[in-house]
PDB file of C-alpha atoms in Angstrom:
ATOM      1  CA  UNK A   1       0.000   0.000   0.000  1.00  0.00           C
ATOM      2  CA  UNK A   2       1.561   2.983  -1.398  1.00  0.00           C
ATOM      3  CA  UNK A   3       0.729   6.048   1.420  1.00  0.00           C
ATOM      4  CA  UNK A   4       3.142   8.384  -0.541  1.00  0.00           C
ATOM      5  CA  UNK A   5       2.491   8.823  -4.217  1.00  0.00           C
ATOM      6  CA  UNK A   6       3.941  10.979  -7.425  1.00  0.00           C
ATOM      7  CA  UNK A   7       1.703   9.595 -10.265  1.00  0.00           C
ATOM      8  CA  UNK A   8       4.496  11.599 -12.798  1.00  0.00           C
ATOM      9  CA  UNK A   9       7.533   9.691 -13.731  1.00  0.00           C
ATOM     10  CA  UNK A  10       9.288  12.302 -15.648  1.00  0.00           C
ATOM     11  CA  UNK A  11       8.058  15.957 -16.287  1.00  0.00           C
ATOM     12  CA  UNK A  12      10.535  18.240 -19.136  1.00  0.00           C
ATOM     13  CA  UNK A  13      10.470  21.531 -19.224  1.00  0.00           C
ATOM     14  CA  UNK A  14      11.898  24.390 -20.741  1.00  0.00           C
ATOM     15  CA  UNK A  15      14.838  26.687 -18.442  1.00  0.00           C
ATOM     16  CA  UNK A  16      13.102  29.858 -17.274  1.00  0.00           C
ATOM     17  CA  UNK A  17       9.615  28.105 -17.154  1.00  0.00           C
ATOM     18  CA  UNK A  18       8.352  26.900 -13.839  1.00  0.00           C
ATOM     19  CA  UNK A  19       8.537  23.134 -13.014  1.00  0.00           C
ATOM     20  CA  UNK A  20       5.917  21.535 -10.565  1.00  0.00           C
ATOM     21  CA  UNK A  21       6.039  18.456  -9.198  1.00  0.00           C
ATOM     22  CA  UNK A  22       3.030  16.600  -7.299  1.00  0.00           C
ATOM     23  CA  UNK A  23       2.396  14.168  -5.007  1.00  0.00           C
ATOM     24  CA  UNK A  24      -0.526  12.898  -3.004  1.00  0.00           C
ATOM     25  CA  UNK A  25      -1.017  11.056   0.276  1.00  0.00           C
ATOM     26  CA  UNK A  26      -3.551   8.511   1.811  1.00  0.00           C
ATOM     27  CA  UNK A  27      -2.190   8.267   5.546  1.00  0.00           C
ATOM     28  CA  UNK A  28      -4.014  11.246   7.420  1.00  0.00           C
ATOM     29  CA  UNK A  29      -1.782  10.950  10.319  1.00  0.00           C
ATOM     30  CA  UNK A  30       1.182  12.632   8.572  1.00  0.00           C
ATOM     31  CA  UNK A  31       1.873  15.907   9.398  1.00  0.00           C
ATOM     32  CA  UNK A  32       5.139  16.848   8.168  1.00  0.00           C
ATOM     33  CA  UNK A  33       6.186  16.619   4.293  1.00  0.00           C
ATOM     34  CA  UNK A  34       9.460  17.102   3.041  1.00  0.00           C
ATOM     35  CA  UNK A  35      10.985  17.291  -0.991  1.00  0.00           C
ATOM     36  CA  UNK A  36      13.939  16.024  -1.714  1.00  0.00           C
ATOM     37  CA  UNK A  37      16.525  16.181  -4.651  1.00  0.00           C
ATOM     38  CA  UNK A  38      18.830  13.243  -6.007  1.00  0.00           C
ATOM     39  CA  UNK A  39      21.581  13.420  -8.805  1.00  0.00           C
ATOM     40  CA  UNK A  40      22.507  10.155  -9.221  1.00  0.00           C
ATOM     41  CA  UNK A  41      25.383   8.797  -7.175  1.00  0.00           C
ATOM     42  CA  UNK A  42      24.410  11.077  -4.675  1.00  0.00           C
ATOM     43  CA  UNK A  43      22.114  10.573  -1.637  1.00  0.00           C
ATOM     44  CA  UNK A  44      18.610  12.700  -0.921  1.00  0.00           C
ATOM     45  CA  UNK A  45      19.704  16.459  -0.828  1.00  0.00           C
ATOM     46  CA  UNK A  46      17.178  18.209   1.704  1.00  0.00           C
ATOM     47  CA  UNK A  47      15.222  20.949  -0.350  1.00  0.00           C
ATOM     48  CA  UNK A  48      12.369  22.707   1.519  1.00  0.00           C
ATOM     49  CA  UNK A  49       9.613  21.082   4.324  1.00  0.00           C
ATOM     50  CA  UNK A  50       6.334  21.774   4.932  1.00  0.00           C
ATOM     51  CA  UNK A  51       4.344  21.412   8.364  1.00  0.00           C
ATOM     52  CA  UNK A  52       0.885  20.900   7.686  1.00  0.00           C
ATOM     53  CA  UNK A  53      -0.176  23.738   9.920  1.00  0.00           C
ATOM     54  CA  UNK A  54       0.612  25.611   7.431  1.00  0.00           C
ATOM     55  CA  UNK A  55      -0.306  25.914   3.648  1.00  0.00           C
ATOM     56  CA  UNK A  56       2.420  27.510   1.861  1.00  0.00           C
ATOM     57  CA  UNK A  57       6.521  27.843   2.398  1.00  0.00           C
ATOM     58  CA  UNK A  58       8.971  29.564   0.428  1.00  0.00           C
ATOM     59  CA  UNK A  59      12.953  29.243  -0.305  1.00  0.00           C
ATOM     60  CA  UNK A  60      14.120  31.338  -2.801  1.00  0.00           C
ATOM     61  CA  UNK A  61      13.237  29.518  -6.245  1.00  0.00           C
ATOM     62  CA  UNK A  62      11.418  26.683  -4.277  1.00  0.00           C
ATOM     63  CA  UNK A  63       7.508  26.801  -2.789  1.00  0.00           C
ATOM     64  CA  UNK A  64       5.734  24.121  -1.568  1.00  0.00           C
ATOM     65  CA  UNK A  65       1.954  24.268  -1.253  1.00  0.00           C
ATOM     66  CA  UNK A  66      -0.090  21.636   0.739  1.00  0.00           C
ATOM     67  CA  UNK A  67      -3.859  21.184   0.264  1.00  0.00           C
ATOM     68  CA  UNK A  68      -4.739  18.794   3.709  1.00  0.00           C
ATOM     69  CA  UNK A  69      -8.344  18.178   2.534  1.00  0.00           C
ATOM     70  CA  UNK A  70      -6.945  16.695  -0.444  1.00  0.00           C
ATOM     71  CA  UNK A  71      -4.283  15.460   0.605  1.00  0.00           C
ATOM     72  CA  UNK A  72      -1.497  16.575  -1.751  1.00  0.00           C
ATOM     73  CA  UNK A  73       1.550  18.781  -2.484  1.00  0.00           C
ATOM     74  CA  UNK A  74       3.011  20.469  -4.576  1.00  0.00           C
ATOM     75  CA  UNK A  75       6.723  21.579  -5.204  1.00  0.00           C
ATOM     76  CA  UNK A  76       7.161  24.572  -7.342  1.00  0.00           C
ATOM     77  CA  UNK A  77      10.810  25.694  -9.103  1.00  0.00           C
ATOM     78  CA  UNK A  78      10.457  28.833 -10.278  1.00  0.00           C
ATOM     79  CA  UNK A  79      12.560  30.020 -12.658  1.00  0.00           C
ATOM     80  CA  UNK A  80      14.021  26.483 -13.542  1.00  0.00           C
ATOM     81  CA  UNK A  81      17.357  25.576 -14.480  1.00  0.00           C
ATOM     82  CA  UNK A  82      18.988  23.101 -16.498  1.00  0.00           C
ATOM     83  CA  UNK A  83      21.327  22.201 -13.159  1.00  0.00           C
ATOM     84  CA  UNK A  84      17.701  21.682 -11.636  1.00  0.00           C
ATOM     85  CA  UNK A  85      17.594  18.150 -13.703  1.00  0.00           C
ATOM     86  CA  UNK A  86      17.665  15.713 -11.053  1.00  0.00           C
ATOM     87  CA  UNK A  87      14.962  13.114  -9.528  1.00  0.00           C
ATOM     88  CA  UNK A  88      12.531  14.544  -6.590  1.00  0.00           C
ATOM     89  CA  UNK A  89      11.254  12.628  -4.110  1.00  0.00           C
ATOM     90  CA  UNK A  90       8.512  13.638  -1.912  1.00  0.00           C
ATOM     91  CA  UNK A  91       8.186  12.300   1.581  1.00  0.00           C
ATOM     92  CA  UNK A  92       5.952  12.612   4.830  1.00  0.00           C
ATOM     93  CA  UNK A  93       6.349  11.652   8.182  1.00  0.00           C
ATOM     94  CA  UNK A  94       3.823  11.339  10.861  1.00  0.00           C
ATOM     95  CA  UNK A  95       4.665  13.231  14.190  1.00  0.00           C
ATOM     96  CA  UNK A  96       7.337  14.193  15.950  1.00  0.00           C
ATOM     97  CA  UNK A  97       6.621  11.436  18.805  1.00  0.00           C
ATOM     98  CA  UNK A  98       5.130   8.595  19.124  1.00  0.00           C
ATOM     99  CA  UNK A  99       6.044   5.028  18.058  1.00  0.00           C
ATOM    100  CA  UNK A 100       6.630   6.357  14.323  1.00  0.00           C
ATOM    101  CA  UNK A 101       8.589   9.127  14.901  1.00  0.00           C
ATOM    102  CA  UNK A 102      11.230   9.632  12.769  1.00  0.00           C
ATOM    103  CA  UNK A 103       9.450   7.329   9.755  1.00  0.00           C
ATOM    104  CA  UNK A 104      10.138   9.281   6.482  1.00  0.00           C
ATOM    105  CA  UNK A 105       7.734   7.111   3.902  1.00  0.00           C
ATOM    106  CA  UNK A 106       9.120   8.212   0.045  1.00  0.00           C
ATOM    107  CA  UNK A 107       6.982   8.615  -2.764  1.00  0.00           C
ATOM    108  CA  UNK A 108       8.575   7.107  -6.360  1.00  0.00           C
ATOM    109  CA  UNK A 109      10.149   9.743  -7.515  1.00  0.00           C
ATOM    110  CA  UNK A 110       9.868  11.958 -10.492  1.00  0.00           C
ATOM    111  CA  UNK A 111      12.806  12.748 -12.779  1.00  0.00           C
ATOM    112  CA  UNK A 112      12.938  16.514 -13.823  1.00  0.00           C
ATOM    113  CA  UNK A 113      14.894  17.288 -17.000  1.00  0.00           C
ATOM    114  CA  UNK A 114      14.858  20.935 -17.152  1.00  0.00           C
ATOM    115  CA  UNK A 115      16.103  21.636 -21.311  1.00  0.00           C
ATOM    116  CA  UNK A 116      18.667  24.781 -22.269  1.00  0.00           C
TER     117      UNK A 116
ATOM    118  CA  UNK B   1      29.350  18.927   0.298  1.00  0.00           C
ATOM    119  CA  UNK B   2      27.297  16.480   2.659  1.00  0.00           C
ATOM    120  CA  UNK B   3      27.652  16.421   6.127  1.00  0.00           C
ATOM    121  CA  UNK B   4      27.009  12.876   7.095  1.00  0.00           C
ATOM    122  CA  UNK B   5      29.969  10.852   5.693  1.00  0.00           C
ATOM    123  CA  UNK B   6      29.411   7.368   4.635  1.00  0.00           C
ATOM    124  CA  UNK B   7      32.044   4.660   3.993  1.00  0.00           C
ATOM    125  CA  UNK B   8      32.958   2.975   1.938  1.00  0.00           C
ATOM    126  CA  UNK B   9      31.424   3.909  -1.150  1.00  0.00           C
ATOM    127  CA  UNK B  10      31.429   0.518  -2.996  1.00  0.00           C
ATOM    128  CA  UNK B  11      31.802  -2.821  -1.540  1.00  0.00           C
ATOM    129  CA  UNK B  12      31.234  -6.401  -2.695  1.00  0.00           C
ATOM    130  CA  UNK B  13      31.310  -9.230  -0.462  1.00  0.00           C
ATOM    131  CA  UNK B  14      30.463 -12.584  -0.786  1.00  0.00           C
ATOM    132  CA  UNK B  15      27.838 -14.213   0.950  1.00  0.00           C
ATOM    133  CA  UNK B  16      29.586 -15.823   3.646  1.00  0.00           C
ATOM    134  CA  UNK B  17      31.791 -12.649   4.662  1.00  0.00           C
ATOM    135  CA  UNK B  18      31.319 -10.382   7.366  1.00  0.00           C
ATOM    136  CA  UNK B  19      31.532  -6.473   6.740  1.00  0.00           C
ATOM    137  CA  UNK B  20      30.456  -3.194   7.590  1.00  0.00           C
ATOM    138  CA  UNK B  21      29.167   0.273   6.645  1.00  0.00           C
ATOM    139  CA  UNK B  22      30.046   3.272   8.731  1.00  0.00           C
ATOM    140  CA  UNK B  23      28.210   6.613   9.369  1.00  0.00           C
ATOM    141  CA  UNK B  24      29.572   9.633  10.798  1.00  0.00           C
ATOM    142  CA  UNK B  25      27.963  13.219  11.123  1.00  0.00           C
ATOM    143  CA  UNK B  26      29.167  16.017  13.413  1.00  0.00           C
ATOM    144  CA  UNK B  27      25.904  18.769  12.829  1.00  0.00           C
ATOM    145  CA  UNK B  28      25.388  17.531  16.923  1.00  0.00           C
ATOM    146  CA  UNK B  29      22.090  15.170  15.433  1.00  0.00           C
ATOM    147  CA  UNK B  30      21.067  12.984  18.011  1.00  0.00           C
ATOM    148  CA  UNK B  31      18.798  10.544  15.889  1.00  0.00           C
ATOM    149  CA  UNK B  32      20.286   8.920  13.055  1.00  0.00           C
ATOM    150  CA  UNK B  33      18.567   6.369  10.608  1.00  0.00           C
ATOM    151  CA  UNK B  34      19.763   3.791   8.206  1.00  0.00           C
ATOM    152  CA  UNK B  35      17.841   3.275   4.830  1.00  0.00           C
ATOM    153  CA  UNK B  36      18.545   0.749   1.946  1.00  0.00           C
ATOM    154  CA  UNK B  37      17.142   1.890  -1.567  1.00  0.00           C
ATOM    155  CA  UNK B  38      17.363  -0.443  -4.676  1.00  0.00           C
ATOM    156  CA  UNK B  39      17.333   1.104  -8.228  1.00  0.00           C
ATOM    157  CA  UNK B  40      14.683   2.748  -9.628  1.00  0.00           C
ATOM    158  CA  UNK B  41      12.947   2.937  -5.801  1.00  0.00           C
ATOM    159  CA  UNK B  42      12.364   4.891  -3.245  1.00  0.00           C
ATOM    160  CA  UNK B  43      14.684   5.035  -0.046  1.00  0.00           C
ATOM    161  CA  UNK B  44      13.096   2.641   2.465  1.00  0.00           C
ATOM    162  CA  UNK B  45      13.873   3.194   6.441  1.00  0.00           C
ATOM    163  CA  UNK B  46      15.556   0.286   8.523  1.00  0.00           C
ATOM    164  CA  UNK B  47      16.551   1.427  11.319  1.00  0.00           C
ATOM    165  CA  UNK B  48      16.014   4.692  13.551  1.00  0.00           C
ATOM    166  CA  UNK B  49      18.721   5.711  16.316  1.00  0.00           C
ATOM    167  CA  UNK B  50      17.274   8.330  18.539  1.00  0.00           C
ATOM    168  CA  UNK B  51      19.797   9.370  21.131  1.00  0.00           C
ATOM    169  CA  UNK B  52      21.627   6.310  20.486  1.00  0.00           C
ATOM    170  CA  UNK B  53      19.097   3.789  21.410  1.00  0.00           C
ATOM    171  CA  UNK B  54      17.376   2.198  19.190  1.00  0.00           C
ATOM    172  CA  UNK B  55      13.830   3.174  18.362  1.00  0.00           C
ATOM    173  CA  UNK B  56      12.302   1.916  15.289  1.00  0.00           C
ATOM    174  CA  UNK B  57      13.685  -1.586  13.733  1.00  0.00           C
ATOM    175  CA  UNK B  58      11.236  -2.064  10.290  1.00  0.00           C
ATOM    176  CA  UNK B  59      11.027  -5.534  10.469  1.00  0.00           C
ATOM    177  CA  UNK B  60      14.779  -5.948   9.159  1.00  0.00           C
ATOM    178  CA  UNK B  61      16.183  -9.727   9.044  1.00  0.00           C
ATOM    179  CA  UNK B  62      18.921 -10.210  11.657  1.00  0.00           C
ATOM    180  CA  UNK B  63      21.811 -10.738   9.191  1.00  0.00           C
ATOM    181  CA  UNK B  64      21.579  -6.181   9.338  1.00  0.00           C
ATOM    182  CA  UNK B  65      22.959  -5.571  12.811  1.00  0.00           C
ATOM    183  CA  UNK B  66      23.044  -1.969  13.965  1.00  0.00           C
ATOM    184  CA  UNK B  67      25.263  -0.254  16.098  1.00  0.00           C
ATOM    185  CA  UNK B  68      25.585   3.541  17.194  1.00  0.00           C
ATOM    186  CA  UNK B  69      28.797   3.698  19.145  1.00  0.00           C
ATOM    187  CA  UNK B  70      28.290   7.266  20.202  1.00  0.00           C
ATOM    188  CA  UNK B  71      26.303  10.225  18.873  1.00  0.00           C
ATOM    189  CA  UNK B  72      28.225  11.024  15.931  1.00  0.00           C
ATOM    190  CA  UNK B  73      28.470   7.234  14.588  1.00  0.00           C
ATOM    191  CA  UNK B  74      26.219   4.549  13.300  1.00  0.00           C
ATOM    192  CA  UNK B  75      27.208   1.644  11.889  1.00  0.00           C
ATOM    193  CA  UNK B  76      25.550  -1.474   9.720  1.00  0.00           C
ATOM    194  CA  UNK B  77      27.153  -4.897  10.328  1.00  0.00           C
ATOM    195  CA  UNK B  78      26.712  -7.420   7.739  1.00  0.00           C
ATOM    196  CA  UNK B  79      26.593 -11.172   8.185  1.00  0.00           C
ATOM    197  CA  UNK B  80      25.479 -13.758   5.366  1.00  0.00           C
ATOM    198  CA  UNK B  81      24.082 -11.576   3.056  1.00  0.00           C
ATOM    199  CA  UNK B  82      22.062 -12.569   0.208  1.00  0.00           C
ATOM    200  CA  UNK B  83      22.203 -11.460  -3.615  1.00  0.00           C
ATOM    201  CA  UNK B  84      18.847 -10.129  -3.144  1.00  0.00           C
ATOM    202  CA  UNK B  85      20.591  -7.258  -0.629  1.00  0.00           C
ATOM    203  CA  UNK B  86      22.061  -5.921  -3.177  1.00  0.00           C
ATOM    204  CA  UNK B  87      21.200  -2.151  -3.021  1.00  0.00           C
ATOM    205  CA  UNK B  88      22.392   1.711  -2.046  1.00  0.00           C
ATOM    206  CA  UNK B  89      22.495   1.921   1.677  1.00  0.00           C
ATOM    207  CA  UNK B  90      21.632   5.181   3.125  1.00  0.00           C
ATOM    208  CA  UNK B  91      22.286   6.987   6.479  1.00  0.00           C
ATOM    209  CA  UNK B  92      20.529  10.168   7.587  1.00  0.00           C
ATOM    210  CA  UNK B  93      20.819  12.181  10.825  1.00  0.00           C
ATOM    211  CA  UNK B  94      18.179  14.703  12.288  1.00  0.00           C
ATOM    212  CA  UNK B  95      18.072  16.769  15.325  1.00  0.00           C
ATOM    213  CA  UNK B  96      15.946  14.613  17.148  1.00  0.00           C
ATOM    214  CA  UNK B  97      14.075  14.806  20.137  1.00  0.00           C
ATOM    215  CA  UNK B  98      13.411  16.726  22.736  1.00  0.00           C
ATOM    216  CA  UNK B  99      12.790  19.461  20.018  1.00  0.00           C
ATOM    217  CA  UNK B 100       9.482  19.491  19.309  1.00  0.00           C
ATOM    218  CA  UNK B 101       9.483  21.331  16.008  1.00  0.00           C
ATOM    219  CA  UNK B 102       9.790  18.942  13.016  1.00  0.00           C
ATOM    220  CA  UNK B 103      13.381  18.431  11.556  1.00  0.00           C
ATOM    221  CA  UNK B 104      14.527  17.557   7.796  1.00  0.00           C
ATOM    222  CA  UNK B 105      16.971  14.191   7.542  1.00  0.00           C
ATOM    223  CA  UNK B 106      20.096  14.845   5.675  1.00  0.00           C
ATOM    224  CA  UNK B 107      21.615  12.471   4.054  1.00  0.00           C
ATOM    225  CA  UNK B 108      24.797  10.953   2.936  1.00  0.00           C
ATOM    226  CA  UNK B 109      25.693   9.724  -0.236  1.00  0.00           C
ATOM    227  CA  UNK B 110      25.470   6.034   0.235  1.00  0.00           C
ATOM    228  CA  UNK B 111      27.506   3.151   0.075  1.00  0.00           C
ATOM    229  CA  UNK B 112      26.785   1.008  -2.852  1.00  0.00           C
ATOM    230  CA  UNK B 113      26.661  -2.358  -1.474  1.00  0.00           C
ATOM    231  CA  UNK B 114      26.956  -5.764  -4.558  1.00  0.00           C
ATOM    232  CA  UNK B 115      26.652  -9.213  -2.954  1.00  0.00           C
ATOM    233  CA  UNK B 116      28.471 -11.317  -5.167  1.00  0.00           C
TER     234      UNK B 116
END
């Protein structure tokens, strides 16, 4: 049972154009969501969190939006870059106590090819 | 430049041979997780370290064996692996408790583990 999803494999887009990536999520209990960056033969580069009292958060280029009701997020890269071509992986976590804490659950992953 | 240092960064071992992987982060985290992630997959947690006791164990067969010598270091021992292990092991470090606030993971970049 997949509680962390990105239904888009790949997205392309053109540098200078914004990129945004989805994801959705089935577990109600999480509360914390997280996007992450990967170049391969590198591990999960930390990008920008989200807590889900909140709807918006910004870092520079980066905003992530959270709808709770419908249980998704979005990251947005505004303006992209070609050096932005990497895989993103969303991820959630549920509380910061509790038998779970700690539990980052990943979506797949979408690969971002941002074209020159 | 990540701050949580993994080694090594390849190894292949046979099935019958005895190894291990080594963490080390000095950011002052006090929980510190392993994760194994095979290509094409998400990262998926093993292990959780939260002030170096261990808190969450996924259900992970007892030829993993976790250690975290002090705050700064967490090791993976590895005993009678199969082929099927093959796979990028991760380690991550947090803040961890008491804070209350929600913390990102950070992550190293792996070691890439072949069992021949």
């Amino acid at each position: 049972d997949q509680q962390v999803k990105q239904n888009s494999p790949s997205l392309s887009v053109q540098e200078g154009r914004i990129s945004i990536l989805n994801c959705d999520y089935t577990n109600s209990m999480f509360d914390y969501f997280l996007w992450y960056k990967k170049y391969p033969a590198e591990g999960p580069t930390f990008l920008i969190s989200i807590s889900s009292i909140k709807d918006k958060n910004e870092d520079g280029r980066f905003t992530v939006f959270l709808n709770k009701s419908a249980k998704h997020l979005s990251l947005h890269i505004v303006p992209s870059q070609p050096g932005d071509s990497a895989v993103y992986f969303c991820a959630a976590s549920a509380g910061a106590g509790g038998t779970s804490y700690g539990k980052l659950t990943f979506g797949q992953g979408t690969i971002l090819t941002v074209h020159p | 430049d990540t701050e949580v240092t993994q080694t090594p960064k390849h190894l292949v071992m046979g099935m019958t041979n005895k190894k291990s992987l080594k963490c080390e982060q000095h950011m002052g985290h006090r929980a510190m997780y392993w994760y194994k992630q095979k290509a094409k997959k998400p990262p998926e947690l093993m292990f959780v370290y939260s002030y170096e006791k261990l808190s969450i164990n996924e259900s992970v067969p007892s030829r993993f064996s976790p250690e975290c010598p002090n705050s700064s270091l967490l090791n993976l021992h590895l005993h009678a692996l199969q082929p099927e292990d093959s796979a990028l092991y991760l380690c991550a470090s947090s803040r961890g408790q008491p804070l209350i606030v929600n913390q990102p993971q950070h992550f190293g970049d792996g070691t890439r583990l072949s069992i021949l």
